[in-house]
PDB file of C-alpha atoms in Angstrom:
ATOM      1  CA  MET A  15      25.418  17.842  30.143  1.00 52.00           C
ATOM      2  CA  ALA A  16      22.355  16.057  32.375  1.00 57.00           C
ATOM      3  CA  LEU A  17      20.948  13.212  31.241  1.00 58.00           C
ATOM      4  CA  LEU A  18      17.586  15.105  31.108  1.00 61.00           C
ATOM      5  CA  ASP A  19      19.017  17.210  28.496  1.00 61.00           C
ATOM      6  CA  LEU A  20      19.389  14.500  25.977  1.00 63.00           C
ATOM      7  CA  ALA A  21      16.059  13.875  26.321  1.00 72.00           C
ATOM      8  CA  ASN A  22      14.944  16.751  24.100  1.00 84.00           C
ATOM      9  CA  PRO A  23      14.483  15.858  20.305  1.00 87.00           C
ATOM     10  CA  THR A  24      16.790  18.584  18.835  1.00 88.00           C
ATOM     11  CA  ARG A  25      19.537  17.851  21.589  1.00 90.00           C
ATOM     12  CA  PHE A  26      19.189  14.036  20.912  1.00 91.00           C
ATOM     13  CA  MET A  27      19.495  14.767  16.742  1.00 92.00           C
ATOM     14  CA  SER A  28      22.576  17.020  17.063  1.00 91.00           C
ATOM     15  CA  LEU A  29      24.244  14.425  19.616  1.00 92.00           C
ATOM     16  CA  THR A  30      23.709  11.253  17.592  1.00 93.00           C
ATOM     17  CA  ASP A  31      24.868  13.281  14.337  1.00 94.00           C
ATOM     18  CA  ARG A  32      28.056  13.383  16.046  1.00 94.00           C
ATOM     19  CA  LEU A  33      27.788   9.744  18.108  1.00 95.00           C
ATOM     20  CA  LEU A  34      26.418   7.663  15.006  1.00 96.00           C
ATOM     21  CA  PRO A  35      29.913   7.172  12.927  1.00 96.00           C
ATOM     22  CA  TRP A  36      31.682   6.221  16.481  1.00 97.00           C
ATOM     23  CA  LEU A  37      28.945   3.855  17.269  1.00 97.00           C
ATOM     24  CA  TRP A  38      28.927   1.922  13.897  1.00 97.00           C
ATOM     25  CA  GLY A  39      33.286   2.144  14.026  1.00 97.00           C
ATOM     26  CA  ALA A  40      32.783   0.360  17.431  1.00 97.00           C
ATOM     27  CA  ALA A  41      29.978  -2.001  16.652  1.00 97.00           C
ATOM     28  CA  LEU A  42      32.232  -3.264  13.588  1.00 97.00           C
ATOM     29  CA  LEU A  43      35.390  -3.421  15.047  1.00 98.00           C
ATOM     30  CA  VAL A  44      34.113  -5.542  18.179  1.00 97.00           C
ATOM     31  CA  LEU A  45      31.561  -7.588  16.203  1.00 97.00           C
ATOM     32  CA  GLY A  46      34.494  -8.376  13.911  1.00 97.00           C
ATOM     33  CA  VAL A  47      36.673  -9.461  16.792  1.00 97.00           C
ATOM     34  CA  GLY A  48      33.908 -11.611  18.155  1.00 96.00           C
ATOM     35  CA  LEU A  49      33.651 -13.327  15.004  1.00 95.00           C
ATOM     36  CA  TYR A  50      37.232 -13.789  14.256  1.00 95.00           C
ATOM     37  CA  LEU A  51      37.523 -15.248  17.900  1.00 95.00           C
ATOM     38  CA  ALA A  52      34.635 -17.329  17.478  1.00 93.00           C
ATOM     39  CA  PHE A  53      35.589 -19.017  14.097  1.00 91.00           C
ATOM     40  CA  PHE A  54      39.411 -18.981  14.513  1.00 92.00           C
ATOM     41  CA  VAL A  55      40.461 -19.489  18.105  1.00 91.00           C
ATOM     42  CA  ALA A  56      37.418 -20.803  20.065  1.00 90.00           C
ATOM     43  CA  PRO A  57      37.585 -24.539  19.834  1.00 88.00           C
ATOM     44  CA  ALA A  58      35.329 -26.911  18.939  1.00 86.00           C
ATOM     45  CA  ASP A  59      32.536 -28.359  21.381  1.00 86.00           C
ATOM     46  CA  TYR A  60      33.244 -32.085  22.722  1.00 86.00           C
ATOM     47  CA  GLN A  61      29.824 -32.925  21.890  1.00 84.00           C
ATOM     48  CA  GLN A  62      28.413 -30.666  19.262  1.00 85.00           C
ATOM     49  CA  GLY A  63      31.746 -30.454  17.311  1.00 87.00           C
ATOM     50  CA  GLU A  64      31.697 -27.021  15.314  1.00 88.00           C
ATOM     51  CA  THR A  65      27.991 -26.394  14.994  1.00 91.00           C
ATOM     52  CA  VAL A  66      28.591 -24.747  18.618  1.00 92.00           C
ATOM     53  CA  LYS A  67      29.739 -21.974  15.976  1.00 94.00           C
ATOM     54  CA  ILE A  68      26.198 -20.784  15.520  1.00 95.00           C
ATOM     55  CA  MET A  69      26.131 -19.960  19.550  1.00 95.00           C
ATOM     56  CA  PHE A  70      28.080 -17.024  18.735  1.00 96.00           C
ATOM     57  CA  ILE A  71      25.254 -15.648  16.981  1.00 96.00           C
ATOM     58  CA  HIS A  72      22.340 -16.954  18.135  1.00 96.00           C
ATOM     59  CA  VAL A  73      22.868 -16.288  22.040  1.00 95.00           C
ATOM     60  CA  PRO A  74      23.618 -12.501  21.390  1.00 97.00           C
ATOM     61  CA  ALA A  75      20.520 -12.384  19.239  1.00 97.00           C
ATOM     62  CA  ALA A  76      18.210 -13.756  21.619  1.00 96.00           C
ATOM     63  CA  TRP A  77      19.452 -11.653  24.385  1.00 95.00           C
ATOM     64  CA  LEU A  78      18.873  -8.539  22.465  1.00 97.00           C
ATOM     65  CA  ALA A  79      15.420  -9.798  21.795  1.00 97.00           C
ATOM     66  CA  MET A  80      14.885  -9.866  25.149  1.00 96.00           C
ATOM     67  CA  PHE A  81      16.899  -6.345  25.750  1.00 96.00           C
ATOM     68  CA  GLY A  82      14.761  -4.474  22.720  1.00 97.00           C
ATOM     69  CA  TYR A  83      11.585  -5.518  24.524  1.00 97.00           C
ATOM     70  CA  GLY A  84      13.343  -3.970  27.934  1.00 97.00           C
ATOM     71  CA  MET A  85      13.856  -0.875  26.341  1.00 95.00           C
ATOM     72  CA  MET A  86      10.627  -0.322  25.065  1.00 96.00           C
ATOM     73  CA  ALA A  87       9.078  -1.199  28.552  1.00 97.00           C
ATOM     74  CA  ALA A  88      11.220   1.439  30.098  1.00 95.00           C
ATOM     75  CA  SER A  89      10.349   4.068  27.114  1.00 95.00           C
ATOM     76  CA  ALA A  90       6.757   2.548  27.650  1.00 95.00           C
ATOM     77  CA  LEU A  91       6.909   3.508  31.426  1.00 94.00           C
ATOM     78  CA  GLY A  92       8.084   7.361  30.396  1.00 92.00           C
ATOM     79  CA  THR A  93       5.376   7.953  27.832  1.00 91.00           C
ATOM     80  CA  LEU A  94       2.647   6.768  30.355  1.00 93.00           C
ATOM     81  CA  ILE A  95       4.493   8.578  33.312  1.00 92.00           C
ATOM     82  CA  TRP A  96       6.536  11.238  32.409  1.00 88.00           C
ATOM     83  CA  ARG A  97       4.625  12.023  28.716  1.00 86.00           C
ATOM     84  CA  HIS A  98       8.187  12.504  27.131  1.00 86.00           C
ATOM     85  CA  PRO A  99       7.527  12.573  23.634  1.00 81.00           C
ATOM     86  CA  LEU A 100      11.519  11.041  23.014  1.00 90.00           C
ATOM     87  CA  ALA A 101       9.931   7.720  25.188  1.00 92.00           C
ATOM     88  CA  ASP A 102       7.698   7.001  22.688  1.00 92.00           C
ATOM     89  CA  VAL A 103      10.084   7.864  19.883  1.00 94.00           C
ATOM     90  CA  ALA A 104      12.280   5.263  21.107  1.00 95.00           C
ATOM     91  CA  ALA A 105       9.430   2.821  21.953  1.00 95.00           C
ATOM     92  CA  LYS A 106       8.354   2.949  18.117  1.00 95.00           C
ATOM     93  CA  ALA A 107      11.945   3.107  16.463  1.00 96.00           C
ATOM     94  CA  THR A 108      12.948  -0.077  18.652  1.00 97.00           C
ATOM     95  CA  ALA A 109      10.470  -2.083  17.628  1.00 97.00           C
ATOM     96  CA  PRO A 110      11.182  -3.414  14.245  1.00 97.00           C
ATOM     97  CA  VAL A 111      14.802  -3.446  15.268  1.00 98.00           C
ATOM     98  CA  GLY A 112      13.672  -5.917  18.334  1.00 97.00           C
ATOM     99  CA  ALA A 113      11.508  -7.860  15.985  1.00 98.00           C
ATOM    100  CA  ALA A 114      14.683  -8.219  13.521  1.00 98.00           C
ATOM    101  CA  PHE A 115      16.534  -9.968  16.462  1.00 98.00           C
ATOM    102  CA  THR A 116      14.185 -12.030  17.516  1.00 98.00           C
ATOM    103  CA  LEU A 117      13.498 -13.435  14.029  1.00 98.00           C
ATOM    104  CA  MET A 118      17.430 -13.939  13.877  1.00 98.00           C
ATOM    105  CA  ALA A 119      17.121 -15.876  17.177  1.00 97.00           C
ATOM    106  CA  LEU A 120      14.472 -18.143  15.999  1.00 97.00           C
ATOM    107  CA  VAL A 121      15.888 -18.813  12.442  1.00 97.00           C
ATOM    108  CA  THR A 122      19.228 -19.473  14.180  1.00 97.00           C
ATOM    109  CA  GLY A 123      18.037 -21.287  16.905  1.00 95.00           C
ATOM    110  CA  SER A 124      16.253 -23.441  14.476  1.00 95.00           C
ATOM    111  CA  LEU A 125      18.919 -23.596  12.146  1.00 96.00           C
ATOM    112  CA  TRP A 126      20.849 -25.126  15.399  1.00 94.00           C
ATOM    113  CA  GLY A 127      17.973 -27.164  16.906  1.00 92.00           C
ATOM    114  CA  LYS A 128      18.350 -29.334  13.603  1.00 92.00           C
ATOM    115  CA  PRO A 129      21.822 -31.028  13.597  1.00 92.00           C
ATOM    116  CA  MET A 130      21.912 -31.060  17.573  1.00 91.00           C
ATOM    117  CA  TRP A 131      18.157 -32.038  18.776  1.00 90.00           C
ATOM    118  CA  GLY A 132      16.792 -33.501  15.369  1.00 91.00           C
ATOM    119  CA  THR A 133      14.179 -31.037  14.997  1.00 92.00           C
ATOM    120  CA  TRP A 134      13.618 -27.460  13.521  1.00 93.00           C
ATOM    121  CA  TRP A 135      11.105 -26.941  15.586  1.00 92.00           C
ATOM    122  CA  GLU A 136       8.973 -27.887  19.143  1.00 89.00           C
ATOM    123  CA  TRP A 137       6.548 -26.256  20.823  1.00 92.00           C
ATOM    124  CA  ASP A 138       8.693 -26.440  24.234  1.00 88.00           C
ATOM    125  CA  ALA A 139       8.087 -23.352  27.030  1.00 89.00           C
ATOM    126  CA  ARG A 140      11.360 -21.191  25.606  1.00 91.00           C
ATOM    127  CA  MET A 141      10.704 -21.294  21.897  1.00 93.00           C
ATOM    128  CA  THR A 142       6.887 -20.645  22.142  1.00 94.00           C
ATOM    129  CA  SER A 143       7.479 -17.679  24.814  1.00 94.00           C
ATOM    130  CA  VAL A 144      10.406 -16.358  21.848  1.00 96.00           C
ATOM    131  CA  LEU A 145       7.614 -17.028  18.932  1.00 97.00           C
ATOM    132  CA  ILE A 146       5.319 -14.749  21.188  1.00 97.00           C
ATOM    133  CA  LEU A 147       7.634 -12.355  21.441  1.00 97.00           C
ATOM    134  CA  PHE A 148       8.146 -11.609  17.771  1.00 97.00           C
ATOM    135  CA  LEU A 149       4.439 -11.462  17.228  1.00 97.00           C
ATOM    136  CA  MET A 150       3.857  -8.615  19.944  1.00 97.00           C
ATOM    137  CA  TYR A 151       6.467  -7.034  18.191  1.00 97.00           C
ATOM    138  CA  LEU A 152       4.809  -7.299  14.695  1.00 97.00           C
ATOM    139  CA  GLY A 153       1.201  -6.726  16.757  1.00 96.00           C
ATOM    140  CA  LEU A 154       2.951  -3.321  18.173  1.00 96.00           C
ATOM    141  CA  ILE A 155       4.089  -2.242  14.847  1.00 96.00           C
ATOM    142  CA  ALA A 156       0.997  -2.767  13.199  1.00 96.00           C
ATOM    143  CA  LEU A 157      -0.880  -1.123  15.743  1.00 95.00           C
ATOM    144  CA  TRP A 158       1.464   2.007  15.625  1.00 93.00           C
ATOM    145  CA  ASN A 159       0.893   2.140  11.888  1.00 92.00           C
ATOM    146  CA  ALA A 160      -2.757   1.680  12.369  1.00 94.00           C
ATOM    147  CA  ILE A 161      -3.226   5.081  14.488  1.00 91.00           C
ATOM    148  CA  GLU A 162      -2.506   8.084  12.903  1.00 86.00           C
ATOM    149  CA  ASP A 163      -2.258  10.100  16.015  1.00 88.00           C
ATOM    150  CA  PRO A 164       1.548   9.812  17.245  1.00 87.00           C
ATOM    151  CA  ILE A 165       0.676  10.637  20.478  1.00 88.00           C
ATOM    152  CA  LYS A 166      -2.599   8.518  21.113  1.00 90.00           C
ATOM    153  CA  GLY A 167      -0.944   5.327  19.125  1.00 90.00           C
ATOM    154  CA  GLY A 168       2.079   6.147  21.829  1.00 90.00           C
ATOM    155  CA  ARG A 169       0.343   5.875  24.824  1.00 93.00           C
ATOM    156  CA  VAL A 170      -1.958   2.834  23.417  1.00 94.00           C
ATOM    157  CA  GLY A 171       1.011   1.349  22.562  1.00 94.00           C
ATOM    158  CA  ALA A 172       2.648   1.967  25.743  1.00 95.00           C
ATOM    159  CA  VAL A 173       0.194   0.353  27.826  1.00 95.00           C
ATOM    160  CA  LEU A 174       0.557  -2.825  25.575  1.00 95.00           C
ATOM    161  CA  ILE A 175       4.209  -3.353  25.729  1.00 96.00           C
ATOM    162  CA  LEU A 176       4.057  -2.991  29.614  1.00 96.00           C
ATOM    163  CA  VAL A 177       0.910  -6.102  29.266  1.00 95.00           C
ATOM    164  CA  GLY A 178       3.137  -7.842  27.238  1.00 94.00           C
ATOM    165  CA  SER A 179       6.561  -7.518  29.568  1.00 93.00           C
ATOM    166  CA  VAL A 180       5.258 -10.329  31.440  1.00 93.00           C
ATOM    167  CA  ASN A 181       6.505 -12.416  29.026  1.00 93.00           C
ATOM    168  CA  LEU A 182       9.911 -11.352  29.272  1.00 93.00           C
ATOM    169  CA  PRO A 183      10.456 -13.363  32.906  1.00 93.00           C
ATOM    170  CA  ILE A 184       8.854 -16.375  31.243  1.00 93.00           C
ATOM    171  CA  ILE A 185      11.273 -16.478  28.462  1.00 92.00           C
ATOM    172  CA  LYS A 186      14.009 -16.177  30.589  1.00 88.00           C
ATOM    173  CA  PHE A 187      13.030 -18.646  33.296  1.00 88.00           C
ATOM    174  CA  SER A 188      11.028 -21.414  30.999  1.00 86.00           C
ATOM    175  CA  VAL A 189      13.804 -23.252  31.195  1.00 84.00           C
ATOM    176  CA  ASP A 190      13.602 -23.764  34.752  1.00 83.00           C
ATOM    177  CA  TRP A 191       9.674 -23.429  34.963  1.00 86.00           C
ATOM    178  CA  TRP A 192       9.386 -26.206  32.395  1.00 84.00           C
ATOM    179  CA  ASN A 193      10.796 -29.272  30.838  1.00 80.00           C
ATOM    180  CA  THR A 194      12.494 -28.275  27.713  1.00 79.00           C
ATOM    181  CA  LEU A 195      14.728 -29.310  24.996  1.00 79.00           C
ATOM    182  CA  HIS A 196      16.776 -26.236  25.869  1.00 81.00           C
ATOM    183  CA  GLN A 197      19.693 -26.358  28.675  1.00 76.00           C
ATOM    184  CA  PRO A 198      18.995 -24.279  31.823  1.00 75.00           C
ATOM    185  CA  ALA A 199      21.093 -20.750  31.907  1.00 73.00           C
ATOM    186  CA  SER A 200      24.961 -21.518  31.458  1.00 74.00           C
ATOM    187  CA  VAL A 201      25.975 -17.830  31.597  1.00 72.00           C
ATOM    188  CA  PHE A 202      24.210 -15.687  33.614  1.00 73.00           C
ATOM    189  CA  ARG A 203      23.412 -18.235  36.536  1.00 70.00           C
ATOM    190  CA  MET A 204      24.083 -18.163  40.322  1.00 68.00           C
ATOM    191  CA  GLY A 205      27.530 -20.055  40.802  1.00 72.00           C
ATOM    192  CA  GLY A 206      28.816 -18.896  37.718  1.00 74.00           C
ATOM    193  CA  SER A 207      28.810 -19.352  33.795  1.00 74.00           C
ATOM    194  CA  THR A 208      29.318 -23.373  32.679  1.00 78.00           C
ATOM    195  CA  ILE A 209      30.997 -22.175  29.614  1.00 82.00           C
ATOM    196  CA  ASP A 210      34.732 -22.747  29.303  1.00 84.00           C
ATOM    197  CA  ALA A 211      36.546 -19.285  29.198  1.00 88.00           C
ATOM    198  CA  SER A 212      37.789 -20.546  25.601  1.00 88.00           C
ATOM    199  CA  MET A 213      33.967 -20.219  24.415  1.00 90.00           C
ATOM    200  CA  LEU A 214      32.841 -17.623  27.000  1.00 91.00           C
ATOM    201  CA  TYR A 215      35.064 -14.723  25.889  1.00 93.00           C
ATOM    202  CA  PRO A 216      34.625 -14.200  22.128  1.00 94.00           C
ATOM    203  CA  LEU A 217      30.495 -15.104  22.864  1.00 95.00           C
ATOM    204  CA  LEU A 218      30.565 -12.260  25.222  1.00 95.00           C
ATOM    205  CA  ILE A 219      32.828  -9.819  22.599  1.00 96.00           C
ATOM    206  CA  CYS A 220      30.068 -11.032  19.915  1.00 96.00           C
ATOM    207  CA  ALA A 221      27.529 -10.053  22.319  1.00 97.00           C
ATOM    208  CA  ILE A 222      28.871  -6.591  22.933  1.00 97.00           C
ATOM    209  CA  GLY A 223      29.464  -5.959  19.783  1.00 97.00           C
ATOM    210  CA  ALA A 224      25.967  -6.935  18.289  1.00 97.00           C
ATOM    211  CA  THR A 225      24.426  -4.490  21.607  1.00 97.00           C
ATOM    212  CA  LEU A 226      26.085  -1.876  19.817  1.00 98.00           C
ATOM    213  CA  LEU A 227      24.612  -2.708  16.296  1.00 98.00           C
ATOM    214  CA  PHE A 228      21.318  -2.829  17.976  1.00 98.00           C
ATOM    215  CA  LEU A 229      22.109   0.733  19.624  1.00 97.00           C
ATOM    216  CA  ALA A 230      23.774   2.084  15.965  1.00 97.00           C
ATOM    217  CA  LEU A 231      20.178   0.892  13.956  1.00 98.00           C
ATOM    218  CA  SER A 232      18.020   2.060  16.817  1.00 97.00           C
ATOM    219  CA  VAL A 233      19.477   5.577  16.781  1.00 97.00           C
ATOM    220  CA  MET A 234      19.245   5.601  13.080  1.00 97.00           C
ATOM    221  CA  ALA A 235      15.435   4.571  13.455  1.00 97.00           C
ATOM    222  CA  MET A 236      14.989   6.877  16.451  1.00 96.00           C
ATOM    223  CA  ARG A 237      16.321   9.895  14.133  1.00 96.00           C
ATOM    224  CA  ASN A 238      14.226   8.854  11.466  1.00 97.00           C
ATOM    225  CA  GLU A 239      11.083   8.852  13.700  1.00 95.00           C
ATOM    226  CA  ILE A 240      11.791  12.543  14.649  1.00 95.00           C
ATOM    227  CA  LEU A 241      11.899  13.456  11.495  1.00 95.00           C
ATOM    228  CA  ARG A 242       8.521  11.869  10.545  1.00 94.00           C
ATOM    229  CA  ARG A 243       6.746  13.446  13.049  1.00 93.00           C
ATOM    230  CA  ARG A 244       8.099  16.821  12.345  1.00 93.00           C
ATOM    231  CA  ILE A 245       6.723  16.612   8.864  1.00 93.00           C
ATOM    232  CA  ARG A 246       3.862  15.664   9.913  1.00 92.00           C
ATOM    233  CA  ALA A 247       3.727  18.599  12.539  1.00 89.00           C
ATOM    234  CA  LEU A 248       4.528  20.959   9.566  1.00 90.00           C
ATOM    235  CA  ARG A 249       1.921  19.415   7.116  1.00 88.00           C
ATOM    236  CA  LEU A 250      -0.924  20.149   9.870  1.00 88.00           C
ATOM    237  CA  VAL A 251       0.302  23.865  10.284  1.00 83.00           C
ATOM    238  CA  ALA A 252       0.860  24.198   6.561  1.00 81.00           C
ATOM    239  CA  ALA A 253      -2.598  22.908   5.815  1.00 81.00           C
ATOM    240  CA  ALA A 254      -4.279  24.917   9.220  1.00 78.00           C
ATOM    241  CA  THR A 255      -2.554  28.013   7.073  1.00 75.00           C
ATOM    242  CA  THR A 256      -4.375  27.400   3.990  1.00 73.00           C
ATOM    243  CA  VAL A 257      -7.669  26.944   5.484  1.00 67.00           C
ATOM    244  CA  GLY A 258      -7.525  29.993   7.156  1.00 67.00           C
ATOM    245  CA  ALA A 259      -6.186  31.867   4.344  1.00 68.00           C
ATOM    246  CA  GLN A 260      -9.238  30.344   2.059  1.00 69.00           C
ATOM    247  CA  ALA A 261     -11.646  31.566   5.306  1.00 63.00           C
TER     248      ALA A 261
ATOM    249  CA  MET B   1      37.579 -23.425   5.435  1.00 65.00           C
ATOM    250  CA  ILE B   2      33.810 -25.079   4.671  1.00 68.00           C
ATOM    251  CA  GLU B   3      35.481 -28.472   5.309  1.00 72.00           C
ATOM    252  CA  ALA B   4      36.678 -27.155   8.725  1.00 77.00           C
ATOM    253  CA  LEU B   5      33.128 -26.910   9.749  1.00 78.00           C
ATOM    254  CA  GLY B   6      32.252 -30.391   9.684  1.00 79.00           C
ATOM    255  CA  PRO B   7      29.437 -31.991   8.638  1.00 83.00           C
ATOM    256  CA  HIS B   8      27.012 -29.353   9.377  1.00 83.00           C
ATOM    257  CA  ALA B   9      28.694 -26.614   7.462  1.00 88.00           C
ATOM    258  CA  GLY B  10      25.598 -26.034   5.613  1.00 92.00           C
ATOM    259  CA  PHE B  11      24.003 -25.227   9.121  1.00 95.00           C
ATOM    260  CA  ILE B  12      26.423 -22.937  10.267  1.00 95.00           C
ATOM    261  CA  LEU B  13      26.904 -20.880   7.172  1.00 95.00           C
ATOM    262  CA  ALA B  14      23.105 -20.602   6.982  1.00 96.00           C
ATOM    263  CA  ALA B  15      22.797 -19.116  10.049  1.00 96.00           C
ATOM    264  CA  TYR B  16      24.876 -16.671   9.743  1.00 96.00           C
ATOM    265  CA  GLY B  17      23.909 -15.820   5.842  1.00 97.00           C
ATOM    266  CA  VAL B  18      20.541 -15.329   7.353  1.00 97.00           C
ATOM    267  CA  SER B  19      21.490 -13.293  10.070  1.00 97.00           C
ATOM    268  CA  ALA B  20      23.254 -11.114   7.865  1.00 97.00           C
ATOM    269  CA  ALA B  21      20.839 -10.931   5.222  1.00 98.00           C
ATOM    270  CA  ILE B  22      18.036  -9.670   8.165  1.00 98.00           C
ATOM    271  CA  VAL B  23      20.494  -7.064   9.175  1.00 97.00           C
ATOM    272  CA  ALA B  24      20.995  -5.667   5.919  1.00 97.00           C
ATOM    273  CA  GLY B  25      17.482  -6.010   5.033  1.00 97.00           C
ATOM    274  CA  LEU B  26      16.902  -3.901   8.274  1.00 97.00           C
ATOM    275  CA  LEU B  27      19.330  -1.290   7.369  1.00 98.00           C
ATOM    276  CA  VAL B  28      18.555  -0.702   3.862  1.00 98.00           C
ATOM    277  CA  TRP B  29      14.803  -0.235   5.140  1.00 97.00           C
ATOM    278  CA  ILE B  30      16.249   2.748   8.030  1.00 98.00           C
ATOM    279  CA  VAL B  31      18.441   4.390   5.154  1.00 98.00           C
ATOM    280  CA  LEU B  32      16.127   4.306   2.544  1.00 98.00           C
ATOM    281  CA  ASP B  33      13.250   5.806   4.999  1.00 97.00           C
ATOM    282  CA  GLY B  34      15.523   8.180   6.049  1.00 97.00           C
ATOM    283  CA  VAL B  35      16.565   9.424   2.909  1.00 97.00           C
ATOM    284  CA  SER B  36      12.918   9.688   2.174  1.00 97.00           C
ATOM    285  CA  LEU B  37      12.097  11.672   4.933  1.00 96.00           C
ATOM    286  CA  ARG B  38      14.683  14.109   4.605  1.00 95.00           C
ATOM    287  CA  ARG B  39      13.638  14.568   1.272  1.00 96.00           C
ATOM    288  CA  GLN B  40      10.056  15.362   2.409  1.00 94.00           C
ATOM    289  CA  MET B  41      11.646  17.560   4.553  1.00 93.00           C
ATOM    290  CA  ARG B  42      13.642  19.501   1.788  1.00 93.00           C
ATOM    291  CA  ASP B  43      10.314  19.826  -0.317  1.00 91.00           C
ATOM    292  CA  LEU B  44       8.162  21.260   2.841  1.00 89.00           C
ATOM    293  CA  GLU B  45      11.484  24.081   3.293  1.00 88.00           C
ATOM    294  CA  VAL B  46      11.372  24.739  -0.337  1.00 87.00           C
ATOM    295  CA  ARG B  47       7.557  25.934  -0.131  1.00 83.00           C
ATOM    296  CA  GLY B  48       8.778  28.095   2.389  1.00 81.00           C
ATOM    297  CA  ILE B  49       6.995  25.611   5.346  1.00 78.00           C
ATOM    298  CA  ARG B  50       9.679  25.755   8.158  1.00 77.00           C
ATOM    299  CA  ARG B  51      10.101  24.425  11.653  1.00 74.00           C
ATOM    300  CA  ARG B  52      10.069  27.856  14.242  1.00 70.00           C
ATOM    301  CA  SER B  53      13.866  27.254  14.742  1.00 68.00           C
ATOM    302  CA  ALA B  54      14.365  26.849  11.724  1.00 65.00           C
ATOM    303  CA  ARG B  55      12.633  30.164  10.418  1.00 65.00           C
ATOM    304  CA  LYS B  56      14.801  31.443  13.233  1.00 66.00           C
ATOM    305  CA  ALA B  57      18.171  30.672  12.231  1.00 62.00           C
ATOM    306  CA  ALA B  58      17.215  31.684   8.621  1.00 62.00           C
ATOM    307  CA  ALA B  59      16.010  35.047   9.687  1.00 66.00           C
ATOM    308  CA  ASN B  60      19.482  35.259  11.625  1.00 67.00           C
ATOM    309  CA  ALA B  61      21.668  34.252   8.703  1.00 61.00           C
ATOM    310  CA  ALA B  62      19.779  36.782   6.377  1.00 64.00           C
ATOM    311  CA  ASP B  63      20.449  39.666   9.428  1.00 68.00           C
ATOM    312  CA  VAL B  64      24.385  38.535   9.780  1.00 60.00           C
ATOM    313  CA  ALA B  65      24.241  38.531   5.889  1.00 61.00           C
ATOM    314  CA  SER B  66      22.610  42.024   4.956  1.00 59.00           C
TER     315      SER B  66
END
């Protein structure tokens, strides 16, 4: 089956109906293994002690906050260039999931920052840019809810998503461009990771598990959005038929 | 177990607790939204308002039955 064949709402519904239980199973299994390794195998950090355990949830949440917006930016291109309805559905469905993971990154970061930095919050470049990402997610959700026509709302939203995507490199490179409380990149960097393998592998496994969870939630939200549009279309047809019959 | 997490155990447990609550809240919202949408779709179908593909499938099923 060609990849383009999946970009059909009916085929997507049929395929994801079969795929979702496996996706959920894989997400729970991988996340479970990752958290077991994080809590019972990975050692305490020589400076942070056991507080480093927050890293195993904070870092995947922060990665997925950006990944979600990246997915929405790719979907926005699909909406504006190919005008594909499923691209629009994907962007709209991913927004609440991305917002939830961004909130998770902000809250867990704050809970990690207090014991390590002595502050819940600092208006530095990394934290502020992630807060802006969270507000952009909320703004997009509000925009979609404010415009009744999903096609029109999708196009307006797609433009706004692409404009907002300028924030992604700012988040990524903020720790290099400005002096912030955050340490520079320590996993994906030139010259390899600076994290010891005993912590790196549990972190990567947690990240894969969290990504599968993110995808499972996004697919469920996409299925809901397809259903919502079908109901709207049927109601419009029913209303038009009633008006036609009365005339 | 909690003692093993050191002096900042409260922060660690709060981080995992809040994360679990956020994911659970999101999941419940998505599931309830799906239940509500499927109910609305069923109500429309009961009133005879169906998608073209569903109408064709129903007609085919009726042909096979007769």
